[in-house]
PDB file of C-alpha atoms in Angstrom:
ATOM      1  CA  MET A 974      24.759 -14.020  -9.923  1.00  0.00           C
ATOM      2  CA  PRO A 975      22.631 -15.501 -12.743  1.00  0.00           C
ATOM      3  CA  ARG A 976      24.470 -17.479 -15.360  1.00  0.00           C
ATOM      4  CA  SER A 977      23.566 -18.183 -18.932  1.00  0.00           C
ATOM      5  CA  THR A 978      24.667 -20.717 -21.463  1.00  0.00           C
ATOM      6  CA  SER A 979      27.455 -19.792 -23.852  1.00  0.00           C
ATOM      7  CA  PRO A 980      26.501 -18.551 -27.335  1.00  0.00           C
ATOM      8  CA  GLY A 981      25.107 -21.460 -29.289  1.00  0.00           C
ATOM      9  CA  GLN A 982      24.998 -23.677 -26.223  1.00  0.00           C
ATOM     10  CA  THR A 983      21.647 -25.088 -25.115  1.00  0.00           C
ATOM     11  CA  PRO A 984      20.707 -26.487 -21.737  1.00  0.00           C
ATOM     12  CA  ASP A 985      20.732 -29.907 -23.364  1.00  0.00           C
ATOM     13  CA  ALA A 986      24.386 -29.420 -24.271  1.00  0.00           C
ATOM     14  CA  ALA A 987      25.144 -28.350 -20.741  1.00  0.00           C
ATOM     15  CA  VAL A 988      23.807 -31.612 -19.337  1.00  0.00           C
ATOM     16  CA  ALA A 989      25.889 -33.937 -21.481  1.00  0.00           C
ATOM     17  CA  GLY A 990      25.256 -37.572 -20.755  1.00  0.00           C
ATOM     18  CA  GLU A 991      22.046 -36.863 -18.836  1.00  0.00           C
ATOM     19  CA  SER A 992      18.441 -36.297 -19.819  1.00  0.00           C
ATOM     20  CA  ALA A 993      17.811 -32.555 -20.026  1.00  0.00           C
ATOM     21  CA  ASP A 994      14.140 -33.076 -19.213  1.00  0.00           C
ATOM     22  CA  SER A 995      15.061 -35.130 -16.155  1.00  0.00           C
ATOM     23  CA  THR A 996      17.426 -32.453 -14.859  1.00  0.00           C
ATOM     24  CA  ARG A 997      14.911 -29.684 -15.423  1.00  0.00           C
ATOM     25  CA  GLN A 998      12.169 -31.664 -13.692  1.00  0.00           C
ATOM     26  CA  ARG A 999      14.386 -32.239 -10.668  1.00  0.00           C
ATOM     27  CA  ILE A1000      15.220 -28.528 -10.528  1.00  0.00           C
ATOM     28  CA  VAL A1001      11.545 -27.550 -10.667  1.00  0.00           C
ATOM     29  CA  ALA A1002      10.583 -30.097  -8.003  1.00  0.00           C
ATOM     30  CA  ALA A1003      13.387 -28.940  -5.703  1.00  0.00           C
ATOM     31  CA  ALA A1004      12.532 -25.295  -6.317  1.00  0.00           C
ATOM     32  CA  LYS A1005       8.884 -25.884  -5.451  1.00  0.00           C
ATOM     33  CA  GLU A1006       9.881 -27.323  -2.092  1.00  0.00           C
ATOM     34  CA  GLU A1007      12.460 -24.598  -1.446  1.00  0.00           C
ATOM     35  CA  PHE A1008      10.115 -21.709  -2.298  1.00  0.00           C
ATOM     36  CA  ALA A1009       7.243 -23.175  -0.289  1.00  0.00           C
ATOM     37  CA  ARG A1010       9.479 -23.515   2.751  1.00  0.00           C
ATOM     38  CA  HIS A1011      11.557 -20.327   2.578  1.00  0.00           C
ATOM     39  CA  GLY A1012       9.767 -17.911   0.254  1.00  0.00           C
ATOM     40  CA  ILE A1013      11.486 -16.166  -2.634  1.00  0.00           C
ATOM     41  CA  ALA A1014      13.912 -13.956  -0.733  1.00  0.00           C
ATOM     42  CA  GLY A1015      14.842 -16.768   1.639  1.00  0.00           C
ATOM     43  CA  ALA A1016      15.256 -19.445  -1.035  1.00  0.00           C
ATOM     44  CA  ARG A1017      18.805 -20.358  -2.046  1.00  0.00           C
ATOM     45  CA  VAL A1018      19.750 -21.573  -5.497  1.00  0.00           C
ATOM     46  CA  ASP A1019      22.621 -23.603  -4.069  1.00  0.00           C
ATOM     47  CA  ARG A1020      20.147 -25.573  -1.939  1.00  0.00           C
ATOM     48  CA  ILE A1021      17.889 -26.076  -4.954  1.00  0.00           C
ATOM     49  CA  ALA A1022      20.839 -27.316  -6.987  1.00  0.00           C
ATOM     50  CA  LYS A1023      21.941 -29.694  -4.224  1.00  0.00           C
ATOM     51  CA  GLN A1024      18.440 -31.108  -3.811  1.00  0.00           C
ATOM     52  CA  ALA A1025      18.153 -31.511  -7.595  1.00  0.00           C
ATOM     53  CA  ARG A1026      21.566 -33.246  -7.732  1.00  0.00           C
ATOM     54  CA  THR A1027      22.989 -30.682 -10.124  1.00  0.00           C
ATOM     55  CA  SER A1028      24.967 -27.430 -10.070  1.00  0.00           C
ATOM     56  CA  LYS A1029      23.977 -23.782  -9.667  1.00  0.00           C
ATOM     57  CA  GLU A1030      25.343 -23.144 -13.150  1.00  0.00           C
ATOM     58  CA  ARG A1031      23.004 -25.762 -14.552  1.00  0.00           C
ATOM     59  CA  VAL A1032      20.042 -24.241 -12.736  1.00  0.00           C
ATOM     60  CA  TYR A1033      20.861 -20.898 -14.343  1.00  0.00           C
ATOM     61  CA  ALA A1034      21.204 -22.602 -17.721  1.00  0.00           C
ATOM     62  CA  TYR A1035      17.486 -23.267 -17.540  1.00  0.00           C
ATOM     63  CA  PHE A1036      16.281 -20.252 -15.560  1.00  0.00           C
ATOM     64  CA  ARG A1037      17.969 -16.868 -15.825  1.00  0.00           C
ATOM     65  CA  SER A1038      17.285 -15.912 -12.194  1.00  0.00           C
ATOM     66  CA  LYS A1039      15.754 -17.117  -8.965  1.00  0.00           C
ATOM     67  CA  GLU A1040      12.704 -14.973  -9.653  1.00  0.00           C
ATOM     68  CA  ALA A1041      12.286 -16.517 -13.107  1.00  0.00           C
ATOM     69  CA  LEU A1042      12.458 -19.967 -11.530  1.00  0.00           C
ATOM     70  CA  TYR A1043       9.807 -18.994  -8.985  1.00  0.00           C
ATOM     71  CA  ALA A1044       7.594 -17.588 -11.754  1.00  0.00           C
ATOM     72  CA  HIS A1045       7.827 -20.889 -13.631  1.00  0.00           C
ATOM     73  CA  VAL A1046       6.990 -22.946 -10.554  1.00  0.00           C
ATOM     74  CA  ALA A1047       4.122 -20.622  -9.562  1.00  0.00           C
ATOM     75  CA  GLU A1048       2.642 -20.779 -13.054  1.00  0.00           C
ATOM     76  CA  ARG A1049       2.706 -24.585 -12.969  1.00  0.00           C
ATOM     77  CA  GLU A1050       1.025 -24.600  -9.570  1.00  0.00           C
ATOM     78  CA  THR A1051      -1.575 -22.092 -10.700  1.00  0.00           C
ATOM     79  CA  THR A1052      -2.367 -24.197 -13.752  1.00  0.00           C
ATOM     80  CA  ALA A1053      -2.787 -27.257 -11.526  1.00  0.00           C
ATOM     81  CA  LEU A1054      -5.101 -25.272  -9.228  1.00  0.00           C
ATOM     82  CA  VAL A1055      -7.229 -23.982 -12.099  1.00  0.00           C
ATOM     83  CA  GLU A1056      -7.573 -27.423 -13.654  1.00  0.00           C
ATOM     84  CA  ALA A1057      -8.400 -29.108 -10.347  1.00  0.00           C
ATOM     85  CA  THR A1058     -10.959 -26.598  -9.069  1.00  0.00           C
ATOM     86  CA  GLN A1059     -13.601 -26.045 -11.714  1.00  0.00           C
ATOM     87  CA  LEU A1060     -16.580 -24.065 -10.427  1.00  0.00           C
ATOM     88  CA  ASP A1061     -20.124 -25.374 -10.802  1.00  0.00           C
ATOM     89  CA  PRO A1062     -22.462 -22.485  -9.860  1.00  0.00           C
ATOM     90  CA  ALA A1063     -25.214 -25.005  -9.126  1.00  0.00           C
ATOM     91  CA  ASP A1064     -23.044 -26.674  -6.484  1.00  0.00           C
ATOM     92  CA  LEU A1065     -21.049 -24.066  -4.581  1.00  0.00           C
ATOM     93  CA  PRO A1066     -20.735 -26.269  -1.461  1.00  0.00           C
ATOM     94  CA  GLY A1067     -19.167 -28.904  -3.716  1.00  0.00           C
ATOM     95  CA  TYR A1068     -16.794 -26.306  -5.121  1.00  0.00           C
ATOM     96  CA  ALA A1069     -15.713 -25.364  -1.593  1.00  0.00           C
ATOM     97  CA  GLY A1070     -15.054 -29.035  -0.912  1.00  0.00           C
ATOM     98  CA  ILE A1071     -12.938 -29.349  -4.050  1.00  0.00           C
ATOM     99  CA  LEU A1072     -10.838 -26.344  -3.011  1.00  0.00           C
ATOM    100  CA  PHE A1073     -10.409 -27.799   0.467  1.00  0.00           C
ATOM    101  CA  ASP A1074      -9.313 -31.139  -0.981  1.00  0.00           C
ATOM    102  CA  HIS A1075      -6.754 -29.468  -3.227  1.00  0.00           C
ATOM    103  CA  PHE A1076      -5.050 -27.536  -0.449  1.00  0.00           C
ATOM    104  CA  ALA A1077      -5.318 -30.390   2.041  1.00  0.00           C
ATOM    105  CA  ALA A1078      -3.469 -32.621  -0.406  1.00  0.00           C
ATOM    106  CA  ARG A1079      -0.990 -29.891  -1.379  1.00  0.00           C
ATOM    107  CA  PRO A1080      -0.308 -27.587   1.576  1.00  0.00           C
ATOM    108  CA  ASP A1081       2.918 -26.519  -0.114  1.00  0.00           C
ATOM    109  CA  HIS A1082       0.837 -24.951  -2.891  1.00  0.00           C
ATOM    110  CA  TYR A1083      -0.840 -22.520  -0.510  1.00  0.00           C
ATOM    111  CA  ARG A1084       2.483 -21.493   1.028  1.00  0.00           C
ATOM    112  CA  LEU A1085       4.113 -21.109  -2.383  1.00  0.00           C
ATOM    113  CA  ILE A1086       1.395 -18.834  -3.753  1.00  0.00           C
ATOM    114  CA  THR A1087       1.227 -16.832  -0.525  1.00  0.00           C
ATOM    115  CA  TRP A1088       4.960 -16.077  -0.663  1.00  0.00           C
ATOM    116  CA  GLY A1089       4.491 -14.756  -4.182  1.00  0.00           C
ATOM    117  CA  ARG A1090       1.647 -12.487  -3.099  1.00  0.00           C
ATOM    118  CA  LEU A1091       3.792 -11.060  -0.331  1.00  0.00           C
ATOM    119  CA  GLU A1092       7.064 -10.692  -2.187  1.00  0.00           C
ATOM    120  CA  LEU A1093       6.110 -10.118  -5.817  1.00  0.00           C
ATOM    121  CA  ALA A1094       2.914  -8.118  -5.467  1.00  0.00           C
ATOM    122  CA  GLU A1095       3.981  -5.640  -8.141  1.00  0.00           C
ATOM    123  CA  SER A1096       5.341  -8.112 -10.669  1.00  0.00           C
ATOM    124  CA  ALA A1097       3.348 -11.342 -10.638  1.00  0.00           C
ATOM    125  CA  GLY A1098       3.394 -11.458 -14.445  1.00  0.00           C
ATOM    126  CA  ASN A1099       1.788 -14.360 -16.291  1.00  0.00           C
ATOM    127  CA  THR A1100       0.636 -16.062 -13.102  1.00  0.00           C
ATOM    128  CA  ALA A1101      -1.408 -13.040 -11.991  1.00  0.00           C
ATOM    129  CA  SER A1102      -2.820 -12.647 -15.487  1.00  0.00           C
ATOM    130  CA  ARG A1103      -3.911 -16.289 -15.587  1.00  0.00           C
ATOM    131  CA  LEU A1104      -5.510 -15.995 -12.162  1.00  0.00           C
ATOM    132  CA  GLN A1105      -7.379 -12.846 -13.180  1.00  0.00           C
ATOM    133  CA  ASP A1106      -8.687 -14.594 -16.295  1.00  0.00           C
ATOM    134  CA  THR A1107      -9.807 -17.558 -14.180  1.00  0.00           C
ATOM    135  CA  ILE A1108     -11.517 -15.287 -11.656  1.00  0.00           C
ATOM    136  CA  ALA A1109     -13.291 -13.407 -14.452  1.00  0.00           C
ATOM    137  CA  GLY A1110     -14.558 -16.699 -15.881  1.00  0.00           C
ATOM    138  CA  LYS A1111     -15.891 -17.835 -12.515  1.00  0.00           C
ATOM    139  CA  LEU A1112     -17.626 -14.493 -11.950  1.00  0.00           C
ATOM    140  CA  ASP A1113     -19.301 -14.823 -15.339  1.00  0.00           C
ATOM    141  CA  LYS A1114     -20.605 -18.265 -14.344  1.00  0.00           C
ATOM    142  CA  LEU A1115     -21.992 -16.867 -11.099  1.00  0.00           C
ATOM    143  CA  ARG A1116     -23.725 -13.983 -12.904  1.00  0.00           C
ATOM    144  CA  ASP A1117     -25.274 -16.409 -15.394  1.00  0.00           C
ATOM    145  CA  ALA A1118     -26.488 -18.583 -12.511  1.00  0.00           C
ATOM    146  CA  GLN A1119     -28.153 -15.550 -10.930  1.00  0.00           C
ATOM    147  CA  CYS A1120     -29.842 -14.682 -14.213  1.00  0.00           C
ATOM    148  CA  THR A1121     -31.261 -18.205 -14.523  1.00  0.00           C
ATOM    149  CA  GLY A1122     -32.435 -18.361 -10.909  1.00  0.00           C
ATOM    150  CA  LEU A1123     -29.831 -20.812  -9.601  1.00  0.00           C
ATOM    151  CA  LEU A1124     -28.334 -18.220  -7.235  1.00  0.00           C
ATOM    152  CA  ASP A1125     -29.868 -15.465  -5.141  1.00  0.00           C
ATOM    153  CA  PRO A1126     -29.249 -12.208  -7.076  1.00  0.00           C
ATOM    154  CA  VAL A1127     -28.958 -10.230  -3.832  1.00  0.00           C
ATOM    155  CA  TRP A1128     -25.320 -11.324  -3.614  1.00  0.00           C
ATOM    156  CA  ASP A1129     -22.599  -9.609  -5.607  1.00  0.00           C
ATOM    157  CA  PRO A1130     -20.728 -12.386  -7.463  1.00  0.00           C
ATOM    158  CA  VAL A1131     -17.362 -11.055  -6.287  1.00  0.00           C
ATOM    159  CA  ASP A1132     -18.522 -11.430  -2.680  1.00  0.00           C
ATOM    160  CA  ILE A1133     -19.728 -14.964  -3.343  1.00  0.00           C
ATOM    161  CA  LEU A1134     -16.394 -16.000  -4.794  1.00  0.00           C
ATOM    162  CA  ALA A1135     -14.333 -14.256  -2.121  1.00  0.00           C
ATOM    163  CA  LEU A1136     -16.338 -15.748   0.734  1.00  0.00           C
ATOM    164  CA  ILE A1137     -16.252 -19.289  -0.628  1.00  0.00           C
ATOM    165  CA  ASN A1138     -12.531 -19.126  -1.344  1.00  0.00           C
ATOM    166  CA  GLN A1139     -11.821 -17.815   2.139  1.00  0.00           C
ATOM    167  CA  ILE A1140     -13.947 -20.469   3.828  1.00  0.00           C
ATOM    168  CA  ALA A1141     -12.424 -23.250   1.715  1.00  0.00           C
ATOM    169  CA  MET A1142      -8.874 -22.142   2.572  1.00  0.00           C
ATOM    170  CA  THR A1143      -9.561 -21.632   6.270  1.00  0.00           C
ATOM    171  CA  TRP A1144      -7.441 -24.581   7.379  1.00  0.00           C
ATOM    172  CA  ALA A1145      -4.643 -24.011   4.886  1.00  0.00           C
ATOM    173  CA  ALA A1146      -4.390 -20.400   6.069  1.00  0.00           C
ATOM    174  CA  GLN A1147      -4.523 -21.205   9.798  1.00  0.00           C
ATOM    175  CA  PRO A1148      -2.223 -24.145  10.521  1.00  0.00           C
ATOM    176  CA  GLU A1149      -2.048 -23.194  14.201  1.00  0.00           C
ATOM    177  CA  ILE A1150      -5.812 -23.747  14.560  1.00  0.00           C
ATOM    178  CA  ALA A1151      -5.538 -26.943  12.560  1.00  0.00           C
ATOM    179  CA  ALA A1152      -2.936 -28.109  15.068  1.00  0.00           C
ATOM    180  CA  ALA A1153      -5.250 -27.212  17.960  1.00  0.00           C
ATOM    181  CA  ALA A1154      -8.098 -29.086  16.287  1.00  0.00           C
ATOM    182  CA  ALA A1155      -6.050 -32.262  16.349  1.00  0.00           C
ATOM    183  CA  ASP A1156      -6.205 -32.197  20.172  1.00  0.00           C
ATOM    184  CA  GLN A1157      -9.333 -30.236  20.984  1.00  0.00           C
ATOM    185  CA  ALA A1158     -11.926 -30.748  18.249  1.00  0.00           C
ATOM    186  CA  VAL A1159     -14.842 -33.042  19.085  1.00  0.00           C
ATOM    187  CA  ASP A1160     -13.958 -34.905  15.901  1.00  0.00           C
ATOM    188  CA  PRO A1161     -10.325 -34.194  14.949  1.00  0.00           C
ATOM    189  CA  SER A1162     -10.523 -35.839  11.538  1.00  0.00           C
ATOM    190  CA  ILE A1163      -9.929 -33.997   8.292  1.00  0.00           C
ATOM    191  CA  THR A1164     -13.307 -35.338   7.162  1.00  0.00           C
ATOM    192  CA  ALA A1165     -14.984 -33.337   9.924  1.00  0.00           C
ATOM    193  CA  ARG A1166     -13.141 -30.167   8.948  1.00  0.00           C
ATOM    194  CA  ARG A1167     -14.235 -30.596   5.349  1.00  0.00           C
ATOM    195  CA  ALA A1168     -17.831 -31.306   6.318  1.00  0.00           C
ATOM    196  CA  ALA A1169     -17.969 -28.170   8.465  1.00  0.00           C
ATOM    197  CA  LEU A1170     -16.889 -25.810   5.713  1.00  0.00           C
ATOM    198  CA  VAL A1171     -19.099 -27.475   3.108  1.00  0.00           C
ATOM    199  CA  THR A1172     -22.044 -27.088   5.498  1.00  0.00           C
ATOM    200  CA  ALA A1173     -21.169 -23.419   6.049  1.00  0.00           C
ATOM    201  CA  VAL A1174     -21.212 -22.733   2.315  1.00  0.00           C
ATOM    202  CA  GLU A1175     -24.397 -24.774   1.900  1.00  0.00           C
ATOM    203  CA  ARG A1176     -26.192 -22.560   4.426  1.00  0.00           C
ATOM    204  CA  MET A1177     -25.014 -19.404   2.684  1.00  0.00           C
ATOM    205  CA  PHE A1178     -25.508 -20.601  -0.892  1.00  0.00           C
ATOM    206  CA  PRO A1179     -27.810 -23.646  -0.864  1.00  0.00           C
ATOM    207  CA  ARG A1180     -27.922 -25.976  -3.815  1.00  0.00           C
ATOM    208  CA  PRO A1181     -30.982 -25.359  -5.980  1.00  0.00           C
ATOM    209  CA  ASP A1182     -33.846 -27.845  -5.595  1.00  0.00           C
TER     210      ASP A1182
END
């Protein structure tokens, strides 16, 4: 059951003799790993506390519930995704490559966000709002690019974005095929996987001359 600090007590007081920031950072790092591996329903605060070298009570001193902890971690991950994957409408193949690089380097991010979509579809809160704002901004860039002749106006911008995102996350979303590629692909390297999806996007949405 969620705990809270006593009246007048702050998390800093609850971690006497230890850096509050350090404790909180360890909790967040442990929670990110736990949620990515087990989802929200399957995650256990006692495991998070053990991994963070603290107590369940201390976890609840910072985060009122497991769901609140997930929301914090998901928002951090979403911010990292947004900052790392800026869209250039004049280089959509490059954008697909950037997305691929992000999820290849951080496979836990894809799993973490996917769990949230499955388990918190009705209450994504600030994370969903931030994502919607980001999507709206990218769609505006695509519309502007169509108006200036950089992109073929026959495409609906929402289809462009959806298709590129799906292609870029192909390997993150299909680990079983990624495993098969390691043994059966002509070139099993991650470089080859990246080149293939960038080429696919290039053929659909070529860079302007």
